[in-house]
Amino acid sequence: MTELSNPQPVAPPRNQWLDVWDQFKTHRGALWGGIIFVIIIAGVYLGPLIWRVDPQFLPQGRDFINLRDMRPIWVGLFDSSAKVSWAHPLGTDNLGRDTLARLMMGGRVSIAVGLTAMLLALFLGTLVGVVAGYVRKMDGPLMRLTDLFLALPLLPLILVASLLFREPLSASFGPEGGVFILIVVLIGITSWMPTARIVRGDVLALKEREFVLAAQSIGTSGSKLIMRHVLPNVLSPIMVSATLGIASAIITESALSFLGFGFPPDFPTWGRLLNDGVDRVVSFPERSILPGIMISLTVLSVNYLGDGLRDALDPRIRGR
Amino acid sequence: MKTKTLLLGAIATAAMAPAAFAERGSDGNVSIIYWQAPSILNPFLSGGTKDVESASMIIEPLARYNENGELVPWLVEEIPTTDNGGVSADLTSITWKITPGILWSDGTEFTSADVKFTADYCMDPEGGCAQLTKFDGVTSIDTPDDYTVTVNFEGPTPFPYGPFVGGESPILQAAQFADCMGAKAPECTEQNFYPIGTGPFTVTDFRPNDVIQMAANENYRDPAKPAFATVTFKGGGDATAAGRAVMETGEFDYAWNLQLAPDVIAQMEAGGKGTPVAGFGPLVERIMLNNTNPDPALGPDDRAVVRPHPFLGDPAVYKAMSMAIDRPLLVEIGYGKAGKVSCNWIPAPAAYNSTSLSCDTQDIVGANAMLDAAGIVDTDGDGIREKDGVPLKILYQTSTNAVRQDFQALIKQWWSEIGIETELRNINASVFFGGDPASPDTFQKFYADVEMYANTFNGTDPQSYLGNMLCDKAPSPASQWQGENISRFCMEEYDALYAQLTQTAGIEARSEIGKKLNDMAVMNGAMIPLVHRGRLSAHANSLGGVVLNVWDSELWNVADWYRME
């Protein structure tokens, strides 16, 4: 019998997250998307610490006339008669509220809605997907449930629900808090279905793989198996639907605010700012364009980020 | 072949001949846009202006008001007065003489029986007629012959032009609505959507809350009218889109009620396709104060009925709220030339405009002092005052409209300076004014503390409009949410003085009482008037014959509209 050669590894194994990072770096779009997303988040959350102007403040008396309808500072470059001031670099709206401060506050709300709704949808989608894929008995009922939810028209459903639950919620959580919970929950429970389907498909395929069989043969319990072997392998499709979910949640919130069913009218979100600017889009295009750019930038950067993460997290693509 | 050609030619000539004398339908299609979509074409089942005005193209009253607020005969020979014997000397009856030969659009003759039927229809005790105030005090309708209608009142009625006058009280065809009396009225979809009328147009297709297609009425009494063969009446959207569609892109010919900021209107007018027209009627933008307790905990029915409101009934509260508002600033931002400061509920006609109230200047210091003196102070240090332990937190709702949202933001700020916290809410105008009894968001249900909208009355006599503040006119589940007393104001003295108005003749005495009623309602917390608004509509430069009428339906003379070259 020849001696079993069992060479010990000389160097500690390379952390797999470093591999992920190496792969991620090669995707330029994702890198830029990530940088821009971080800048936007920092801007809306840390910005108010530097730019200490109250977005809800309405100037009174004479100031009101002087401070309303200001243009962004760059308009002064080509139109010397425009009303501009460094005190309001992005101008003010027709009631004299500072646009920069409102954009930051609107961004906080929109991004918070996007992230929370995405987390909720992800949790529900993964739960349903894994259970349906792993437990054969549950597959049929859960997938029919998914079909049912897919068939629901989203916007009318949200409009009806906001009609029914708005008042009890705002009574217990305040007008803004109530609407926040309502919108997040509604977007969350109406957008988990794609995730559930993708996850179920992947789980079905994984279940038949040898390493799962091996794990089962040494007596790994079902829950351990899912946590240790199945979930890490479906992480990449989950990531993709997560990023897409943020984008669609922000857009749905914007659509709701645009229709007047979201937050109270004086509470800025990007969608509402865009909506409020529509009346005067010819004279003050920046009032619609700026929030529009912010929504587009966020959605685009998140999508690119997700694209890069998918590539980086998939061990089969990684290193190619 | 030749004979056939000749015959065809003869037929063609014969067909052309009437067109040579009359020009009905010669100007093609006219498109009208109302940004609140009509949901029904029966004004007796809806108080909404959009429904009343769209229906006014199809069904007509006996007499109308013209652009100067004067009564003009419409389906009758002349306006009955005491001088010509049409109104009895003791003021208890009025006799209308119908012009013979008027046909319904189905070709049958218009008679006094239809007029009597309309009154019975609206006054049916089981029905929830939205225009019941028009028939106040009517005891019976007599029809001595086919062309004579006598309306009998229970007592002397100095202003007997309530029933059958103006766009809100048109005549329905008895034959069509015979099976729709009382509680069955809302179920008659076919009748309510396709009413047969005497007006210049008939409905060919009605899609509720969307679009109405109409065609010229073949049996209209003036053979040369209307000049347009078809009408597209589009509803929905918002005032901005409507204004643009007429003045900038020229897609529509007439846009109604453009409540837009003055700078926005000026911008649109620069588009060059249309012209805005303004007129001052009695339209007042106001904040209605809820006299009942809208607490959601009370349940959907009780919260519109249970009195009193926890704090809005306190004179110090609503007076301070009114004092804190800078009305000239609101006018400047929201209306420009199409608005004036108003402290009154009835600012027009001039004879009825009370001068006893003044509200031109904002007085936040005074408002704070008034609340302090009334013992309504901030006891727990959160910046919000409390009355008997109830914090002054207000839900302030209105329809979705840029000007109204600006007003909301400004007023919220001013009220916050006197220690009142305001939650804002805006509701799509089609829902808010839609009158759907199933929706909790209509202005009739008023599930909020205060709400802002504008209202007006047709004609020059405010009696029935003043009647809107009577105790028994409050909308409630029992009345199927019909009724015009939106703030649920209720005051015995008011009801008594109103009863006196209904007995008083002579413009001077009537206007004296009218002013008192106005002051009584405003000073006792029915509403906070804000702006006396002009009605601003826009028509295409190519549309002729438009006469903006603030005293009746804006479409009152749609038969006279024509296309200019």
PDB file of C-alpha atoms in Angstrom, chain A residues 38-213:
ATOM      1  CA  VAL A  38     -23.302  55.260  -2.342  1.00  0.00           C
ATOM      2  CA  ILE A  39     -22.954  58.946  -3.244  1.00  0.00           C
ATOM      3  CA  ILE A  40     -26.729  59.316  -3.544  1.00  0.00           C
ATOM      4  CA  ILE A  41     -27.331  57.565  -0.222  1.00  0.00           C
ATOM      5  CA  ALA A  42     -24.653  59.646   1.483  1.00  0.00           C
ATOM      6  CA  GLY A  43     -26.086  62.774  -0.118  1.00  0.00           C
ATOM      7  CA  VAL A  44     -29.634  62.265   1.070  1.00  0.00           C
ATOM      8  CA  TYR A  45     -28.791  60.936   4.528  1.00  0.00           C
ATOM      9  CA  LEU A  46     -25.668  62.941   5.423  1.00  0.00           C
ATOM     10  CA  GLY A  47     -26.433  65.962   3.230  1.00  0.00           C
ATOM     11  CA  PRO A  48     -28.900  67.517   5.674  1.00  0.00           C
ATOM     12  CA  LEU A  49     -26.114  67.609   8.285  1.00  0.00           C
ATOM     13  CA  ILE A  50     -24.248  70.049   6.046  1.00  0.00           C
ATOM     14  CA  TRP A  51     -27.136  71.721   4.251  1.00  0.00           C
ATOM     15  CA  ARG A  52     -29.149  72.798   7.268  1.00  0.00           C
ATOM     16  CA  VAL A  53     -32.213  74.250   5.561  1.00  0.00           C
ATOM     17  CA  ASP A  54     -35.663  73.096   6.609  1.00  0.00           C
ATOM     18  CA  PRO A  55     -37.353  71.614   3.521  1.00  0.00           C
ATOM     19  CA  GLN A  56     -40.781  72.495   4.927  1.00  0.00           C
ATOM     20  CA  PHE A  57     -39.936  76.103   5.786  1.00  0.00           C
ATOM     21  CA  LEU A  58     -42.147  78.706   4.144  1.00  0.00           C
ATOM     22  CA  PRO A  59     -40.834  82.260   4.184  1.00  0.00           C
ATOM     23  CA  GLN A  60     -43.327  84.803   5.504  1.00  0.00           C
ATOM     24  CA  GLY A  61     -44.394  88.277   4.475  1.00  0.00           C
ATOM     25  CA  ARG A  62     -42.103  90.168   2.103  1.00  0.00           C
ATOM     26  CA  ASP A  63     -39.575  87.351   2.126  1.00  0.00           C
ATOM     27  CA  PHE A  64     -42.194  85.153   0.560  1.00  0.00           C
ATOM     28  CA  ILE A  65     -42.329  87.269  -2.582  1.00  0.00           C
ATOM     29  CA  ASN A  66     -38.546  87.629  -2.683  1.00  0.00           C
ATOM     30  CA  LEU A  67     -37.669  84.024  -2.088  1.00  0.00           C
ATOM     31  CA  ARG A  68     -40.188  82.190  -4.215  1.00  0.00           C
ATOM     32  CA  ASP A  69     -39.621  80.964  -7.764  1.00  0.00           C
ATOM     33  CA  MET A  70     -35.826  81.118  -7.636  1.00  0.00           C
ATOM     34  CA  ARG A  71     -33.913  79.448 -10.431  1.00  0.00           C
ATOM     35  CA  PRO A  72     -30.922  77.135  -9.991  1.00  0.00           C
ATOM     36  CA  ILE A  73     -27.619  78.946  -9.822  1.00  0.00           C
ATOM     37  CA  TRP A  74     -26.446  77.855 -13.288  1.00  0.00           C
ATOM     38  CA  VAL A  75     -29.370  79.594 -14.978  1.00  0.00           C
ATOM     39  CA  GLY A  76     -27.624  82.866 -14.078  1.00  0.00           C
ATOM     40  CA  LEU A  77     -24.859  81.968 -16.517  1.00  0.00           C
ATOM     41  CA  PHE A  78     -26.980  82.392 -19.627  1.00  0.00           C
ATOM     42  CA  ASP A  79     -29.893  84.459 -18.308  1.00  0.00           C
ATOM     43  CA  SER A  80     -28.686  87.486 -16.372  1.00  0.00           C
ATOM     44  CA  SER A  81     -32.221  88.529 -15.408  1.00  0.00           C
ATOM     45  CA  ALA A  82     -32.988  85.215 -13.679  1.00  0.00           C
ATOM     46  CA  LYS A  83     -33.576  85.266  -9.936  1.00  0.00           C
ATOM     47  CA  VAL A  84     -30.700  83.241  -8.470  1.00  0.00           C
ATOM     48  CA  SER A  85     -28.970  83.141  -5.119  1.00  0.00           C
ATOM     49  CA  TRP A  86     -26.183  81.105  -3.562  1.00  0.00           C
ATOM     50  CA  ALA A  87     -28.433  80.725  -0.545  1.00  0.00           C
ATOM     51  CA  HIS A  88     -30.584  78.441  -2.701  1.00  0.00           C
ATOM     52  CA  PRO A  89     -28.207  76.824  -5.220  1.00  0.00           C
ATOM     53  CA  LEU A  90     -30.928  74.703  -6.820  1.00  0.00           C
ATOM     54  CA  GLY A  91     -33.554  77.410  -6.520  1.00  0.00           C
ATOM     55  CA  THR A  92     -36.847  77.434  -4.623  1.00  0.00           C
ATOM     56  CA  ASP A  93     -40.351  76.327  -5.524  1.00  0.00           C
ATOM     57  CA  ASN A  94     -43.347  78.572  -5.997  1.00  0.00           C
ATOM     58  CA  LEU A  95     -43.853  78.774  -2.220  1.00  0.00           C
ATOM     59  CA  GLY A  96     -40.224  79.607  -1.480  1.00  0.00           C
ATOM     60  CA  ARG A  97     -39.136  76.177  -0.188  1.00  0.00           C
ATOM     61  CA  ASP A  98     -35.529  75.259  -0.881  1.00  0.00           C
ATOM     62  CA  THR A  99     -35.244  72.737  -3.707  1.00  0.00           C
ATOM     63  CA  LEU A 100     -31.974  71.170  -2.573  1.00  0.00           C
ATOM     64  CA  ALA A 101     -33.320  70.489   0.901  1.00  0.00           C
ATOM     65  CA  ARG A 102     -36.523  69.079  -0.548  1.00  0.00           C
ATOM     66  CA  LEU A 103     -34.607  66.829  -2.914  1.00  0.00           C
ATOM     67  CA  MET A 104     -32.617  65.437   0.018  1.00  0.00           C
ATOM     68  CA  MET A 105     -35.709  64.842   2.115  1.00  0.00           C
ATOM     69  CA  GLY A 106     -37.563  63.364  -0.844  1.00  0.00           C
ATOM     70  CA  GLY A 107     -34.618  61.071  -1.518  1.00  0.00           C
ATOM     71  CA  ARG A 108     -34.553  59.825   2.071  1.00  0.00           C
ATOM     72  CA  VAL A 109     -38.184  58.853   1.808  1.00  0.00           C
ATOM     73  CA  SER A 110     -37.959  57.321  -1.654  1.00  0.00           C
ATOM     74  CA  ILE A 111     -34.837  55.295  -0.875  1.00  0.00           C
ATOM     75  CA  ALA A 112     -36.146  54.195   2.501  1.00  0.00           C
ATOM     76  CA  VAL A 113     -39.329  52.998   0.834  1.00  0.00           C
ATOM     77  CA  GLY A 114     -37.308  51.240  -1.865  1.00  0.00           C
ATOM     78  CA  LEU A 115     -34.965  49.449   0.515  1.00  0.00           C
ATOM     79  CA  THR A 116     -37.576  48.374   3.044  1.00  0.00           C
ATOM     80  CA  ALA A 117     -40.064  47.214   0.470  1.00  0.00           C
ATOM     81  CA  MET A 118     -37.295  45.301  -1.270  1.00  0.00           C
ATOM     82  CA  LEU A 119     -36.242  43.555   1.953  1.00  0.00           C
ATOM     83  CA  LEU A 120     -39.820  42.563   2.655  1.00  0.00           C
ATOM     84  CA  ALA A 121     -40.369  41.272  -0.881  1.00  0.00           C
ATOM     85  CA  LEU A 122     -37.077  39.413  -0.757  1.00  0.00           C
ATOM     86  CA  PHE A 123     -37.886  37.736   2.521  1.00  0.00           C
ATOM     87  CA  LEU A 124     -41.337  36.662   1.339  1.00  0.00           C
ATOM     88  CA  GLY A 125     -40.094  35.611  -2.085  1.00  0.00           C
ATOM     89  CA  THR A 126     -37.203  33.550  -0.737  1.00  0.00           C
ATOM     90  CA  LEU A 127     -39.358  31.914   1.903  1.00  0.00           C
ATOM     91  CA  VAL A 128     -42.063  30.909  -0.566  1.00  0.00           C
ATOM     92  CA  GLY A 129     -39.504  29.905  -3.201  1.00  0.00           C
ATOM     93  CA  VAL A 130     -37.422  27.707  -0.913  1.00  0.00           C
ATOM     94  CA  VAL A 131     -40.407  26.031   0.720  1.00  0.00           C
ATOM     95  CA  ALA A 132     -42.056  25.396  -2.643  1.00  0.00           C
ATOM     96  CA  GLY A 133     -38.865  24.063  -4.145  1.00  0.00           C
ATOM     97  CA  TYR A 134     -37.792  21.940  -1.203  1.00  0.00           C
ATOM     98  CA  VAL A 135     -41.061  20.593   0.208  1.00  0.00           C
ATOM     99  CA  ARG A 136     -42.794  18.753  -2.594  1.00  0.00           C
ATOM    100  CA  LYS A 137     -46.248  18.839  -0.976  1.00  0.00           C
ATOM    101  CA  MET A 138     -46.179  22.606  -0.700  1.00  0.00           C
ATOM    102  CA  ASP A 139     -45.063  23.177  -4.274  1.00  0.00           C
ATOM    103  CA  GLY A 140     -48.490  23.121  -5.911  1.00  0.00           C
ATOM    104  CA  PRO A 141     -50.403  25.310  -3.438  1.00  0.00           C
ATOM    105  CA  LEU A 142     -47.607  27.845  -3.077  1.00  0.00           C
ATOM    106  CA  MET A 143     -47.071  28.221  -6.803  1.00  0.00           C
ATOM    107  CA  ARG A 144     -50.803  28.677  -7.397  1.00  0.00           C
ATOM    108  CA  LEU A 145     -50.710  31.362  -4.707  1.00  0.00           C
ATOM    109  CA  THR A 146     -47.862  32.978  -6.596  1.00  0.00           C
ATOM    110  CA  ASP A 147     -49.879  32.860  -9.817  1.00  0.00           C
ATOM    111  CA  LEU A 148     -52.776  34.414  -7.966  1.00  0.00           C
ATOM    112  CA  PHE A 149     -50.656  37.312  -6.767  1.00  0.00           C
ATOM    113  CA  LEU A 150     -49.121  37.729 -10.207  1.00  0.00           C
ATOM    114  CA  ALA A 151     -52.581  38.117 -11.659  1.00  0.00           C
ATOM    115  CA  LEU A 152     -53.488  40.943  -9.251  1.00  0.00           C
ATOM    116  CA  PRO A 153     -53.234  44.365 -10.843  1.00  0.00           C
ATOM    117  CA  LEU A 154     -50.838  46.238  -8.599  1.00  0.00           C
ATOM    118  CA  LEU A 155     -51.910  49.882  -8.797  1.00  0.00           C
ATOM    119  CA  PRO A 156     -55.675  49.399  -8.354  1.00  0.00           C
ATOM    120  CA  LEU A 157     -54.990  47.015  -5.483  1.00  0.00           C
ATOM    121  CA  ILE A 158     -52.804  49.580  -3.764  1.00  0.00           C
ATOM    122  CA  LEU A 159     -55.386  52.305  -4.315  1.00  0.00           C
ATOM    123  CA  VAL A 160     -58.113  50.189  -2.726  1.00  0.00           C
ATOM    124  CA  ALA A 161     -55.882  49.152   0.159  1.00  0.00           C
ATOM    125  CA  SER A 162     -54.809  52.704   0.876  1.00  0.00           C
ATOM    126  CA  LEU A 163     -58.498  53.592   1.004  1.00  0.00           C
ATOM    127  CA  LEU A 164     -59.189  50.843   3.545  1.00  0.00           C
ATOM    128  CA  PHE A 165     -56.162  50.931   5.812  1.00  0.00           C
ATOM    129  CA  ARG A 166     -54.984  54.502   5.620  1.00  0.00           C
ATOM    130  CA  GLU A 167     -56.965  55.889   8.542  1.00  0.00           C
ATOM    131  CA  PRO A 168     -56.355  53.154  11.137  1.00  0.00           C
ATOM    132  CA  LEU A 169     -52.646  53.206  10.284  1.00  0.00           C
ATOM    133  CA  SER A 170     -52.244  56.945  10.450  1.00  0.00           C
ATOM    134  CA  ALA A 171     -54.117  56.921  13.745  1.00  0.00           C
ATOM    135  CA  SER A 172     -51.542  54.564  15.272  1.00  0.00           C
ATOM    136  CA  PHE A 173     -48.330  55.630  13.522  1.00  0.00           C
ATOM    137  CA  GLY A 174     -48.930  59.266  12.558  1.00  0.00           C
ATOM    138  CA  PRO A 175     -49.798  60.388   9.029  1.00  0.00           C
ATOM    139  CA  GLU A 176     -46.318  59.940   7.539  1.00  0.00           C
ATOM    140  CA  GLY A 177     -45.453  56.782   9.456  1.00  0.00           C
ATOM    141  CA  GLY A 178     -48.792  55.200   8.627  1.00  0.00           C
ATOM    142  CA  VAL A 179     -48.449  55.868   4.924  1.00  0.00           C
ATOM    143  CA  PHE A 180     -44.845  54.641   5.006  1.00  0.00           C
ATOM    144  CA  ILE A 181     -45.874  51.315   6.520  1.00  0.00           C
ATOM    145  CA  LEU A 182     -48.816  51.054   4.160  1.00  0.00           C
ATOM    146  CA  ILE A 183     -46.783  51.699   1.034  1.00  0.00           C
ATOM    147  CA  VAL A 184     -43.878  49.502   2.073  1.00  0.00           C
ATOM    148  CA  VAL A 185     -46.114  46.593   2.989  1.00  0.00           C
ATOM    149  CA  LEU A 186     -48.225  46.939  -0.123  1.00  0.00           C
ATOM    150  CA  ILE A 187     -45.252  47.123  -2.457  1.00  0.00           C
ATOM    151  CA  GLY A 188     -43.590  44.305  -0.546  1.00  0.00           C
ATOM    152  CA  ILE A 189     -46.495  41.878  -0.695  1.00  0.00           C
ATOM    153  CA  THR A 190     -47.184  42.603  -4.338  1.00  0.00           C
ATOM    154  CA  SER A 191     -43.655  42.191  -5.674  1.00  0.00           C
ATOM    155  CA  TRP A 192     -42.279  38.981  -4.140  1.00  0.00           C
ATOM    156  CA  MET A 193     -43.565  36.679  -6.887  1.00  0.00           C
ATOM    157  CA  PRO A 194     -40.702  36.857  -9.427  1.00  0.00           C
ATOM    158  CA  THR A 195     -38.204  36.142  -6.651  1.00  0.00           C
ATOM    159  CA  ALA A 196     -40.258  33.178  -5.450  1.00  0.00           C
ATOM    160  CA  ARG A 197     -40.415  31.642  -8.918  1.00  0.00           C
ATOM    161  CA  ILE A 198     -36.711  32.058  -9.625  1.00  0.00           C
ATOM    162  CA  VAL A 199     -35.720  30.715  -6.231  1.00  0.00           C
ATOM    163  CA  ARG A 200     -38.064  27.741  -6.535  1.00  0.00           C
ATOM    164  CA  GLY A 201     -36.591  26.821  -9.918  1.00  0.00           C
ATOM    165  CA  ASP A 202     -33.046  26.972  -8.617  1.00  0.00           C
ATOM    166  CA  VAL A 203     -33.909  25.014  -5.469  1.00  0.00           C
ATOM    167  CA  LEU A 204     -35.558  22.275  -7.528  1.00  0.00           C
ATOM    168  CA  ALA A 205     -32.382  21.898  -9.565  1.00  0.00           C
ATOM    169  CA  LEU A 206     -30.059  22.070  -6.554  1.00  0.00           C
ATOM    170  CA  LYS A 207     -32.042  19.480  -4.617  1.00  0.00           C
ATOM    171  CA  GLU A 208     -30.982  16.750  -7.058  1.00  0.00           C
ATOM    172  CA  ARG A 209     -27.277  17.664  -6.977  1.00  0.00           C
ATOM    173  CA  GLU A 210     -24.706  15.302  -5.490  1.00  0.00           C
ATOM    174  CA  PHE A 211     -23.562  17.553  -2.665  1.00  0.00           C
ATOM    175  CA  VAL A 212     -27.120  17.809  -1.402  1.00  0.00           C
ATOM    176  CA  LEU A 213     -27.411  14.027  -1.567  1.00  0.00           C
TER     177      LEU A 213
END
